[in-house]
């Protein structure tokens, strides 16, 4: 790829504002430059698209005229006549760019497939979770009509207070069922990964809401601690929920034979980031598992795909965070990950 670089030198406008960019006819241009850009009008467009291409830090620029991606580097140097000039190097990275794009699309598909699989695995627990409020609703309704009928048989008006109370309970159960359905739908819906400001407490509540359904069935209790006043995250909430759910499911599954089945999920504030920790009291990691944990398709479970942790890591890293595991001193392990968070103090001061 390096061989395909276009190199050229422009007189330095000497402008303090780097965004203004260098302009004018090249003092020097290599063969690749002439081949790729020909006239300097095209070059102007490339630089405009590049905006403040002021540093030697490469910057990816799309050239609409050529329909290609370039990695643009620029630096001030001293020219043969002693004047200050700008050296520019544009490397054609279209192929790499396309490969990355394909990679990203595949990641997205895999992440969604995995969410569907997770829900599929949880189907019987979910059905059970939904049947409970439905049964309760049916019971309240039958109870209510029996009361009304017996009052009417006695020639008395039904007790309005009593009726209202039972209707309130019925509505609460319907809401509970609706919440489970909403969480499932949100979790599996097809959506482009999208960063937006989101509250940690809401993501945690949704993830725990889903994890608890399996936890209850296996007799695991989940302790949730979320620092009050955590800064707002810039993240894709569904993907972060997926990470939390994967880690909690692993923790729950690791405690199948444990005496104390407690899972802890904490979210705390660190320096410019938020740290999440999922801690279990399970069987811990074997040396083999520790080594291959994050490899795709590594699993020790008969029904595992071995894809959970691999996806967790790629999601966390795509958010510029880090994911790692530690052994707990008294058994089990703790998976931790960080996500960058803007400091709230800056906003508070500006306000
Ligand atoms: N909390 C944990 N305690 C002990 N071992 C764990 C824990 N989390 C993961 N592991 C080990 O790491 C392996 C890989 O985990 P991963 O989540 O990637 O896949 P999986 O759980 O086997 O399958 P799935 O694709 O359904 O998540 C597990 O099979 C298990 O052996
Ligand atoms: Mg897993």
Tab-separated table of C-alpha atoms and ligand atoms in Angstrom:
chain	number	residue	atom	x	y	z
A	1	UNK	CA	0.000	0.000	0.000
A	2	UNK	CA	2.806	2.393	0.903
A	3	UNK	CA	4.025	2.245	-2.683
A	4	UNK	CA	0.757	3.740	-3.821
A	5	UNK	CA	1.264	6.925	-1.822
A	6	UNK	CA	0.938	10.273	-3.515
A	7	UNK	CA	3.489	12.752	-2.217
A	8	UNK	CA	3.538	16.463	-2.835
A	9	UNK	CA	4.854	19.684	-1.403
A	10	UNK	CA	2.945	22.944	-1.166
A	11	UNK	CA	4.101	26.450	-0.295
A	12	UNK	CA	3.159	27.204	3.283
A	13	UNK	CA	0.550	29.914	3.536
A	14	UNK	CA	1.964	30.600	6.991
A	15	UNK	CA	-1.545	30.879	8.336
A	16	UNK	CA	-1.879	30.271	12.032
A	17	UNK	CA	-5.207	28.573	11.528
A	18	UNK	CA	-4.384	25.046	10.419
A	19	UNK	CA	-7.974	24.576	9.257
A	20	UNK	CA	-7.276	27.002	6.442
A	21	UNK	CA	-5.004	24.341	4.988
A	22	UNK	CA	-2.270	24.750	2.439
A	23	UNK	CA	-3.246	25.862	-1.055
A	24	UNK	CA	-1.683	26.648	-4.354
A	25	UNK	CA	0.330	24.849	-7.022
A	26	UNK	CA	2.580	22.047	-5.790
A	27	UNK	CA	6.308	22.753	-5.640
A	28	UNK	CA	6.839	19.086	-6.020
A	29	UNK	CA	4.578	16.147	-6.864
A	30	UNK	CA	5.543	12.528	-7.374
A	31	UNK	CA	4.312	10.360	-10.216
A	32	UNK	CA	1.576	8.807	-8.126
A	33	UNK	CA	0.231	12.233	-7.260
A	34	UNK	CA	-0.005	13.279	-10.905
A	35	UNK	CA	-1.523	9.955	-11.779
A	36	UNK	CA	-4.162	10.170	-9.044
A	37	UNK	CA	-5.062	13.797	-8.839
A	38	UNK	CA	-3.844	15.442	-12.025
A	39	UNK	CA	-5.176	18.968	-11.636
A	40	UNK	CA	-4.833	20.833	-8.386
A	41	UNK	CA	-8.575	21.597	-8.297
A	42	UNK	CA	-9.119	17.981	-7.320
A	43	UNK	CA	-6.457	18.335	-4.716
A	44	UNK	CA	-8.269	21.307	-3.219
A	45	UNK	CA	-11.350	19.204	-2.777
A	46	UNK	CA	-9.367	16.480	-1.077
A	47	UNK	CA	-7.934	18.952	1.382
A	48	UNK	CA	-11.299	20.509	2.046
A	49	UNK	CA	-12.702	17.092	2.862
A	50	UNK	CA	-9.702	16.595	5.116
A	51	UNK	CA	-10.480	19.779	7.011
A	52	UNK	CA	-7.863	20.607	9.553
A	53	UNK	CA	-5.239	18.183	8.319
A	54	UNK	CA	-2.666	19.907	10.413
A	55	UNK	CA	-0.667	17.171	12.075
A	56	UNK	CA	1.367	14.154	11.113
A	57	UNK	CA	-1.473	12.180	12.667
A	58	UNK	CA	-3.056	10.378	9.727
A	59	UNK	CA	-6.580	11.267	8.837
A	60	UNK	CA	-8.888	9.324	6.575
A	61	UNK	CA	-10.382	11.365	3.810
A	62	UNK	CA	-12.897	10.353	1.201
A	63	UNK	CA	-12.295	11.798	-2.250
A	64	UNK	CA	-15.720	12.000	-3.859
A	65	UNK	CA	-14.334	12.658	-7.340
A	66	UNK	CA	-12.270	9.479	-7.321
A	67	UNK	CA	-14.618	7.541	-5.044
A	68	UNK	CA	-11.637	6.421	-2.996
A	69	UNK	CA	-10.387	6.688	0.600
A	70	UNK	CA	-7.029	8.256	1.388
A	71	UNK	CA	-5.025	8.387	4.531
A	72	UNK	CA	-3.714	11.898	4.609
A	73	UNK	CA	-0.627	13.001	6.522
A	74	UNK	CA	0.873	16.430	6.496
A	75	UNK	CA	3.850	18.114	8.102
A	76	UNK	CA	5.734	21.400	7.917
A	77	UNK	CA	9.254	21.053	6.586
A	78	UNK	CA	11.998	23.369	5.351
A	79	UNK	CA	12.302	23.470	1.558
A	80	UNK	CA	15.555	23.603	-0.418
A	81	UNK	CA	15.377	27.411	-0.640
A	82	UNK	CA	15.015	27.659	3.125
A	83	UNK	CA	11.320	28.551	3.041
A	84	UNK	CA	8.749	26.726	5.153
A	85	UNK	CA	6.605	24.332	3.128
A	86	UNK	CA	4.111	21.582	3.718
A	87	UNK	CA	4.775	18.001	2.825
A	88	UNK	CA	1.663	15.944	2.168
A	89	UNK	CA	1.326	12.212	1.764
A	90	UNK	CA	-1.913	10.583	0.638
A	91	UNK	CA	-2.035	6.793	0.799
A	92	UNK	CA	-4.814	4.960	-0.955
A	93	UNK	CA	-6.495	2.894	1.760
A	94	UNK	CA	-9.743	2.121	-0.068
A	95	UNK	CA	-9.241	-1.616	0.115
A	96	UNK	CA	-8.505	-1.567	3.835
A	97	UNK	CA	-11.472	0.701	4.364
A	98	UNK	CA	-13.790	-1.664	2.527
A	99	UNK	CA	-12.464	-4.632	4.473
A	100	UNK	CA	-13.071	-2.807	7.746
A	101	UNK	CA	-16.588	-1.969	6.637
A	102	UNK	CA	-17.285	-5.617	5.820
A	103	UNK	CA	-15.795	-6.619	9.153
A	104	UNK	CA	-18.038	-4.180	10.985
A	105	UNK	CA	-21.122	-5.475	9.188
A	106	UNK	CA	-20.209	-9.059	10.076
A	107	UNK	CA	-19.695	-8.079	13.720
A	108	UNK	CA	-23.117	-6.466	13.749
A	109	UNK	CA	-24.773	-9.571	12.311
A	110	UNK	CA	-22.999	-11.830	14.782
A	111	UNK	CA	-23.977	-9.624	17.714
A	112	UNK	CA	-27.623	-9.665	16.706
A	113	UNK	CA	-27.618	-13.405	16.042
A	114	UNK	CA	-26.133	-13.942	19.458
A	115	UNK	CA	-28.864	-11.853	21.080
A	116	UNK	CA	-31.484	-13.930	19.296
A	117	UNK	CA	-29.778	-17.132	20.438
A	118	UNK	CA	-29.637	-15.852	24.025
A	119	UNK	CA	-33.359	-15.146	23.983
A	120	UNK	CA	-33.989	-18.523	22.342
A	121	UNK	CA	-32.086	-20.255	25.141
A	122	UNK	CA	-34.108	-18.301	27.662
A	123	UNK	CA	-37.438	-19.004	25.947
A	124	UNK	CA	-38.787	-21.443	28.511
A	125	UNK	CA	-37.799	-19.175	31.399
A	126	UNK	CA	-39.354	-16.231	29.606
A	127	UNK	CA	-42.573	-18.131	28.963
A	128	UNK	CA	-42.712	-19.008	32.635
A	129	UNK	CA	-42.021	-15.398	33.597
A	130	UNK	CA	-44.911	-14.239	31.417
A	131	UNK	CA	-47.345	-16.905	32.543
A	132	UNK	CA	-47.104	-15.732	36.156
A	133	UNK	CA	-48.624	-12.270	35.698
A	134	UNK	CA	-51.162	-13.670	33.235
A	135	UNK	CA	-52.330	-16.207	35.786
A	136	UNK	CA	-52.507	-13.473	38.409
A	137	UNK	CA	-54.562	-11.271	36.082
A	138	UNK	CA	-56.992	-14.121	35.397
A	139	UNK	CA	-57.338	-14.762	39.143
A	140	UNK	CA	-57.988	-11.098	39.980
A	141	UNK	CA	-60.609	-10.854	37.266
A	142	UNK	CA	-62.405	-14.006	38.421
A	143	UNK	CA	-62.246	-12.862	42.031
A	144	UNK	CA	-63.598	-9.478	41.100
A	145	UNK	CA	-66.561	-10.795	39.149
A	146	UNK	CA	-67.380	-13.280	41.953
A	147	UNK	CA	-67.479	-10.367	44.461
A	148	UNK	CA	-69.662	-8.245	42.231
A	149	UNK	CA	-72.035	-11.137	41.558
A	150	UNK	CA	-72.447	-12.012	45.225
A	151	UNK	CA	-73.109	-8.350	46.166
A	152	UNK	CA	-75.700	-8.077	43.430
A	153	UNK	CA	-77.319	-11.344	44.573
A	154	UNK	CA	-77.654	-9.765	48.041
A	155	UNK	CA	-79.294	-6.727	46.418
A	156	UNK	CA	-76.307	-4.508	47.422
A	157	UNK	CA	-74.078	-2.297	45.273
A	158	UNK	CA	-70.530	-3.650	44.854
A	159	UNK	CA	-67.862	-2.128	47.118
A	160	UNK	CA	-66.167	0.482	44.939
A	161	UNK	CA	-63.004	0.705	47.106
A	162	UNK	CA	-62.507	-3.027	46.958
A	163	UNK	CA	-63.040	-3.082	43.195
A	164	UNK	CA	-60.559	-0.283	42.633
A	165	UNK	CA	-57.922	-2.060	44.677
A	166	UNK	CA	-58.280	-5.259	42.652
A	167	UNK	CA	-58.203	-3.357	39.386
A	168	UNK	CA	-55.004	-1.649	40.523
A	169	UNK	CA	-53.396	-5.018	41.230
A	170	UNK	CA	-54.559	-6.338	37.853
A	171	UNK	CA	-53.062	-3.370	36.042
A	172	UNK	CA	-49.761	-3.792	37.915
A	173	UNK	CA	-49.501	-7.407	36.742
A	174	UNK	CA	-50.279	-6.447	33.143
A	175	UNK	CA	-47.572	-3.826	33.376
A	176	UNK	CA	-45.112	-6.389	34.689
A	177	UNK	CA	-45.799	-8.681	31.725
A	178	UNK	CA	-45.576	-5.753	29.336
A	179	UNK	CA	-42.188	-4.806	30.727
A	180	UNK	CA	-40.762	-8.257	30.069
A	181	UNK	CA	-42.067	-8.175	26.507
A	182	UNK	CA	-40.696	-4.685	25.937
A	183	UNK	CA	-37.256	-5.764	27.194
A	184	UNK	CA	-37.191	-8.776	24.907
A	185	UNK	CA	-38.282	-6.773	21.889
A	186	UNK	CA	-35.765	-4.006	22.515
A	187	UNK	CA	-33.035	-6.556	23.050
A	188	UNK	CA	-33.514	-8.421	19.783
A	189	UNK	CA	-34.668	-5.655	17.490
A	190	UNK	CA	-32.593	-5.082	14.428
A	191	UNK	CA	-30.849	-1.765	14.701
A	192	UNK	CA	-27.697	-0.135	13.486
A	193	UNK	CA	-25.311	0.189	16.396
A	194	UNK	CA	-25.651	3.770	17.447
A	195	UNK	CA	-23.956	5.749	20.178
A	196	UNK	CA	-26.147	8.081	22.116
A	197	UNK	CA	-26.213	9.564	25.585
A	198	UNK	CA	-27.666	6.983	27.963
A	199	UNK	CA	-28.042	6.430	31.688
A	200	UNK	CA	-26.178	3.552	33.307
A	201	UNK	CA	-29.024	2.858	35.726
A	202	UNK	CA	-31.494	2.262	32.868
A	203	UNK	CA	-29.131	-0.138	31.040
A	204	UNK	CA	-28.436	-2.002	34.273
A	205	UNK	CA	-32.165	-2.265	35.087
A	206	UNK	CA	-32.963	-3.752	31.671
A	207	UNK	CA	-30.066	-6.219	31.773
A	208	UNK	CA	-30.848	-7.322	35.332
A	209	UNK	CA	-34.541	-7.598	34.444
A	210	UNK	CA	-33.664	-10.207	31.827
A	211	UNK	CA	-30.909	-11.967	33.811
A	212	UNK	CA	-33.100	-12.299	36.883
A	213	UNK	CA	-35.518	-14.525	35.010
A	214	UNK	CA	-32.842	-17.227	34.629
A	215	UNK	CA	-31.338	-16.442	38.019
A	216	UNK	CA	-34.582	-17.125	39.864
A	217	UNK	CA	-34.973	-20.463	38.144
A	218	UNK	CA	-31.482	-21.505	39.263
A	219	UNK	CA	-31.824	-20.081	42.756
A	220	UNK	CA	-29.305	-17.290	42.256
A	221	UNK	CA	-29.840	-13.888	43.822
A	222	UNK	CA	-28.452	-10.808	42.128
A	223	UNK	CA	-27.114	-7.894	44.191
A	224	UNK	CA	-27.021	-4.705	42.191
A	225	UNK	CA	-25.039	-1.697	43.262
A	226	UNK	CA	-24.974	1.348	41.016
A	227	UNK	CA	-23.108	4.443	42.191
A	228	UNK	CA	-25.500	7.342	42.475
A	229	UNK	CA	-24.787	10.215	40.125
A	230	UNK	CA	-22.783	8.342	37.486
A	231	UNK	CA	-22.028	10.433	34.422
A	232	UNK	CA	-24.083	9.870	31.277
A	233	UNK	CA	-22.527	7.334	28.920
A	234	UNK	CA	-22.072	7.776	25.218
A	235	UNK	CA	-22.775	4.247	24.048
A	236	UNK	CA	-25.135	1.898	22.278
A	237	UNK	CA	-27.354	0.883	25.211
A	238	UNK	CA	-28.467	-2.418	23.663
A	239	UNK	CA	-24.877	-3.529	23.089
A	240	UNK	CA	-23.856	-2.642	26.651
A	241	UNK	CA	-26.920	-4.479	27.911
A	242	UNK	CA	-25.796	-7.461	25.838
A	243	UNK	CA	-22.362	-7.390	27.507
A	244	UNK	CA	-23.901	-7.232	30.985
A	245	UNK	CA	-26.376	-10.006	30.231
A	246	UNK	CA	-23.659	-12.279	28.772
A	247	UNK	CA	-21.448	-11.772	31.819
A	248	UNK	CA	-24.321	-12.304	34.254
A	249	UNK	CA	-25.447	-15.456	32.421
A	250	UNK	CA	-21.905	-16.854	32.610
A	251	UNK	CA	-21.780	-16.060	36.330
A	252	UNK	CA	-25.155	-17.683	36.941
A	253	UNK	CA	-24.205	-20.758	34.920
A	254	UNK	CA	-20.892	-21.058	36.832
A	255	UNK	CA	-22.811	-21.315	40.127
A	256	UNK	CA	-25.005	-24.282	39.226
A	257	UNK	CA	-23.336	-26.408	41.871
A	258	UNK	CA	-22.305	-23.663	44.263
A	259	UNK	CA	-23.471	-23.472	47.870
A	260	UNK	CA	-23.840	-19.690	47.936
A	261	UNK	CA	-25.434	-18.526	44.741
A	262	UNK	CA	-24.944	-14.805	44.778
A	263	UNK	CA	-24.066	-12.665	41.824
A	264	UNK	CA	-23.015	-9.045	42.274
A	265	UNK	CA	-23.204	-6.368	39.635
A	266	UNK	CA	-21.597	-3.063	40.487
A	267	UNK	CA	-21.173	0.093	38.439
A	268	UNK	CA	-18.732	2.604	39.858
A	269	UNK	CA	-17.137	5.789	38.770
A	270	UNK	CA	-13.449	5.853	37.942
A	271	UNK	CA	-11.111	8.422	36.479
A	272	UNK	CA	-12.806	9.541	33.255
A	273	UNK	CA	-14.587	6.216	32.977
A	274	UNK	CA	-17.213	3.968	34.469
A	275	UNK	CA	-16.239	0.518	35.674
A	276	UNK	CA	-18.655	-2.387	35.680
A	277	UNK	CA	-17.974	-5.581	37.620
A	278	UNK	CA	-19.850	-8.876	37.529
A	279	UNK	CA	-18.748	-11.092	40.380
A	280	UNK	CA	-19.799	-14.685	41.007
A	281	UNK	CA	-19.133	-17.358	43.621
A	282	UNK	CA	-18.867	-20.145	41.079
A	283	UNK	CA	-16.274	-22.749	40.264
A	284	UNK	CA	-13.768	-20.253	38.921
A	285	UNK	CA	-11.602	-20.548	35.843
A	286	UNK	CA	-9.486	-23.524	34.879
A	287	UNK	CA	-6.021	-22.618	33.527
A	288	UNK	CA	-7.188	-23.765	30.095
A	289	UNK	CA	-10.300	-21.578	30.258
A	290	UNK	CA	-8.298	-18.602	31.470
A	291	UNK	CA	-6.060	-18.847	28.440
A	292	UNK	CA	-8.778	-19.303	25.810
A	293	UNK	CA	-11.642	-17.418	27.444
A	294	UNK	CA	-11.999	-14.755	24.793
A	295	UNK	CA	-11.369	-16.948	21.768
A	296	UNK	CA	-14.426	-17.477	19.599
A	297	UNK	CA	-16.032	-20.919	20.022
A	298	UNK	CA	-14.167	-21.779	23.194
A	299	UNK	CA	-16.715	-23.343	25.518
A	300	UNK	CA	-16.826	-25.912	28.309
A	301	UNK	CA	-20.615	-26.129	28.208
A	302	UNK	CA	-22.564	-28.775	26.340
A	303	UNK	CA	-24.997	-26.178	25.041
A	304	UNK	CA	-22.598	-23.251	24.809
A	305	UNK	CA	-21.572	-21.570	21.587
A	306	UNK	CA	-18.473	-20.089	23.158
A	307	UNK	CA	-19.156	-16.779	21.545
A	308	UNK	CA	-20.408	-14.779	24.551
A	309	UNK	CA	-17.122	-13.405	25.874
A	310	UNK	CA	-15.676	-12.865	22.428
A	311	UNK	CA	-18.610	-10.612	21.594
A	312	UNK	CA	-18.367	-8.860	24.970
A	313	UNK	CA	-14.769	-7.954	24.321
A	314	UNK	CA	-15.374	-6.670	20.805
A	315	UNK	CA	-18.313	-4.554	21.976
A	316	UNK	CA	-16.346	-3.090	24.886
A	317	UNK	CA	-13.309	-2.372	22.716
A	318	UNK	CA	-15.428	-0.772	20.013
A	319	UNK	CA	-16.515	1.637	22.766
A	320	UNK	CA	-12.832	2.325	23.625
A	321	UNK	CA	-13.131	0.332	26.833
A	322	UNK	CA	-11.292	-2.649	28.290
A	323	UNK	CA	-12.556	-6.041	29.532
A	324	UNK	CA	-10.640	-8.417	31.813
A	325	UNK	CA	-11.124	-11.086	34.458
A	326	UNK	CA	-9.841	-11.554	37.998
A	327	UNK	CA	-10.042	-14.475	40.422
A	328	UNK	CA	-11.965	-13.813	43.621
A	329	UNK	CA	-9.982	-14.529	46.806
A	330	UNK	CA	-12.750	-16.799	48.124
A	331	UNK	CA	-13.662	-18.563	44.885
A	332	UNK	CA	-15.393	-17.600	41.683
A	333	UNK	CA	-14.307	-14.772	39.453
A	334	UNK	CA	-15.009	-11.173	38.603
A	335	UNK	CA	-15.315	-9.875	35.075
A	336	UNK	CA	-14.654	-6.160	34.822
A	337	UNK	CA	-14.954	-3.707	32.005
A	338	UNK	CA	-14.584	0.013	31.617
A	339	UNK	CA	-16.298	2.493	29.356
A	340	UNK	CA	-15.054	6.030	28.900
A	341	UNK	CA	-17.312	8.681	30.390
A	342	UNK	CA	-17.088	12.417	30.017
A	343	UNK	CA	-16.382	14.244	33.258
A	344	UNK	CA	-19.546	15.794	34.546
A	345	UNK	CA	-17.732	18.563	36.404
A	346	UNK	CA	-16.873	20.326	33.147
A	347	UNK	CA	-20.550	20.530	32.227
A	348	UNK	CA	-21.513	21.622	35.703
A	349	UNK	CA	-18.995	24.450	35.627
A	350	UNK	CA	-20.176	25.629	32.227
A	351	UNK	CA	-23.784	25.706	33.392
B	1	LIG	N1	-17.972	-16.621	35.339
B	1	LIG	C1	-17.334	-17.704	34.879
B	1	LIG	N2	-16.865	-18.656	35.724
B	1	LIG	C2	-16.218	-19.742	35.252
B	1	LIG	N3	-15.974	-19.983	33.946
B	1	LIG	C3	-16.410	-19.063	33.055
B	1	LIG	C4	-17.104	-17.891	33.456
B	1	LIG	N4	-17.392	-17.166	32.346
B	1	LIG	C5	-16.928	-17.871	31.312
B	1	LIG	N5	-16.340	-19.020	31.719
B	1	LIG	C6	-15.699	-20.042	30.859
B	1	LIG	O1	-15.423	-19.468	29.591
B	1	LIG	C7	-16.076	-20.177	28.557
B	1	LIG	C8	-16.445	-19.235	27.451
B	1	LIG	O2	-17.479	-18.342	27.855
B	1	LIG	P1	-18.427	-17.703	26.752
B	1	LIG	O3	-19.432	-16.842	27.435
B	1	LIG	O4	-17.571	-17.059	25.719
B	1	LIG	O5	-19.123	-18.942	26.069
B	1	LIG	P2	-20.227	-19.907	26.682
B	1	LIG	O6	-20.839	-19.302	27.894
B	1	LIG	O7	-19.604	-21.251	26.851
B	1	LIG	O8	-21.301	-19.984	25.516
B	1	LIG	P3	-22.250	-18.785	25.019
B	1	LIG	O9	-21.849	-18.537	23.612
B	1	LIG	O10	-23.615	-19.340	25.156
B	1	LIG	O11	-22.002	-17.609	25.907
B	1	LIG	C9	-17.241	-20.884	29.232
B	1	LIG	O12	-17.643	-22.037	28.541
B	1	LIG	C10	-16.646	-21.192	30.606
B	1	LIG	O13	-15.863	-22.362	30.559
B	2	LIG	MG1	-21.572	-17.287	27.878
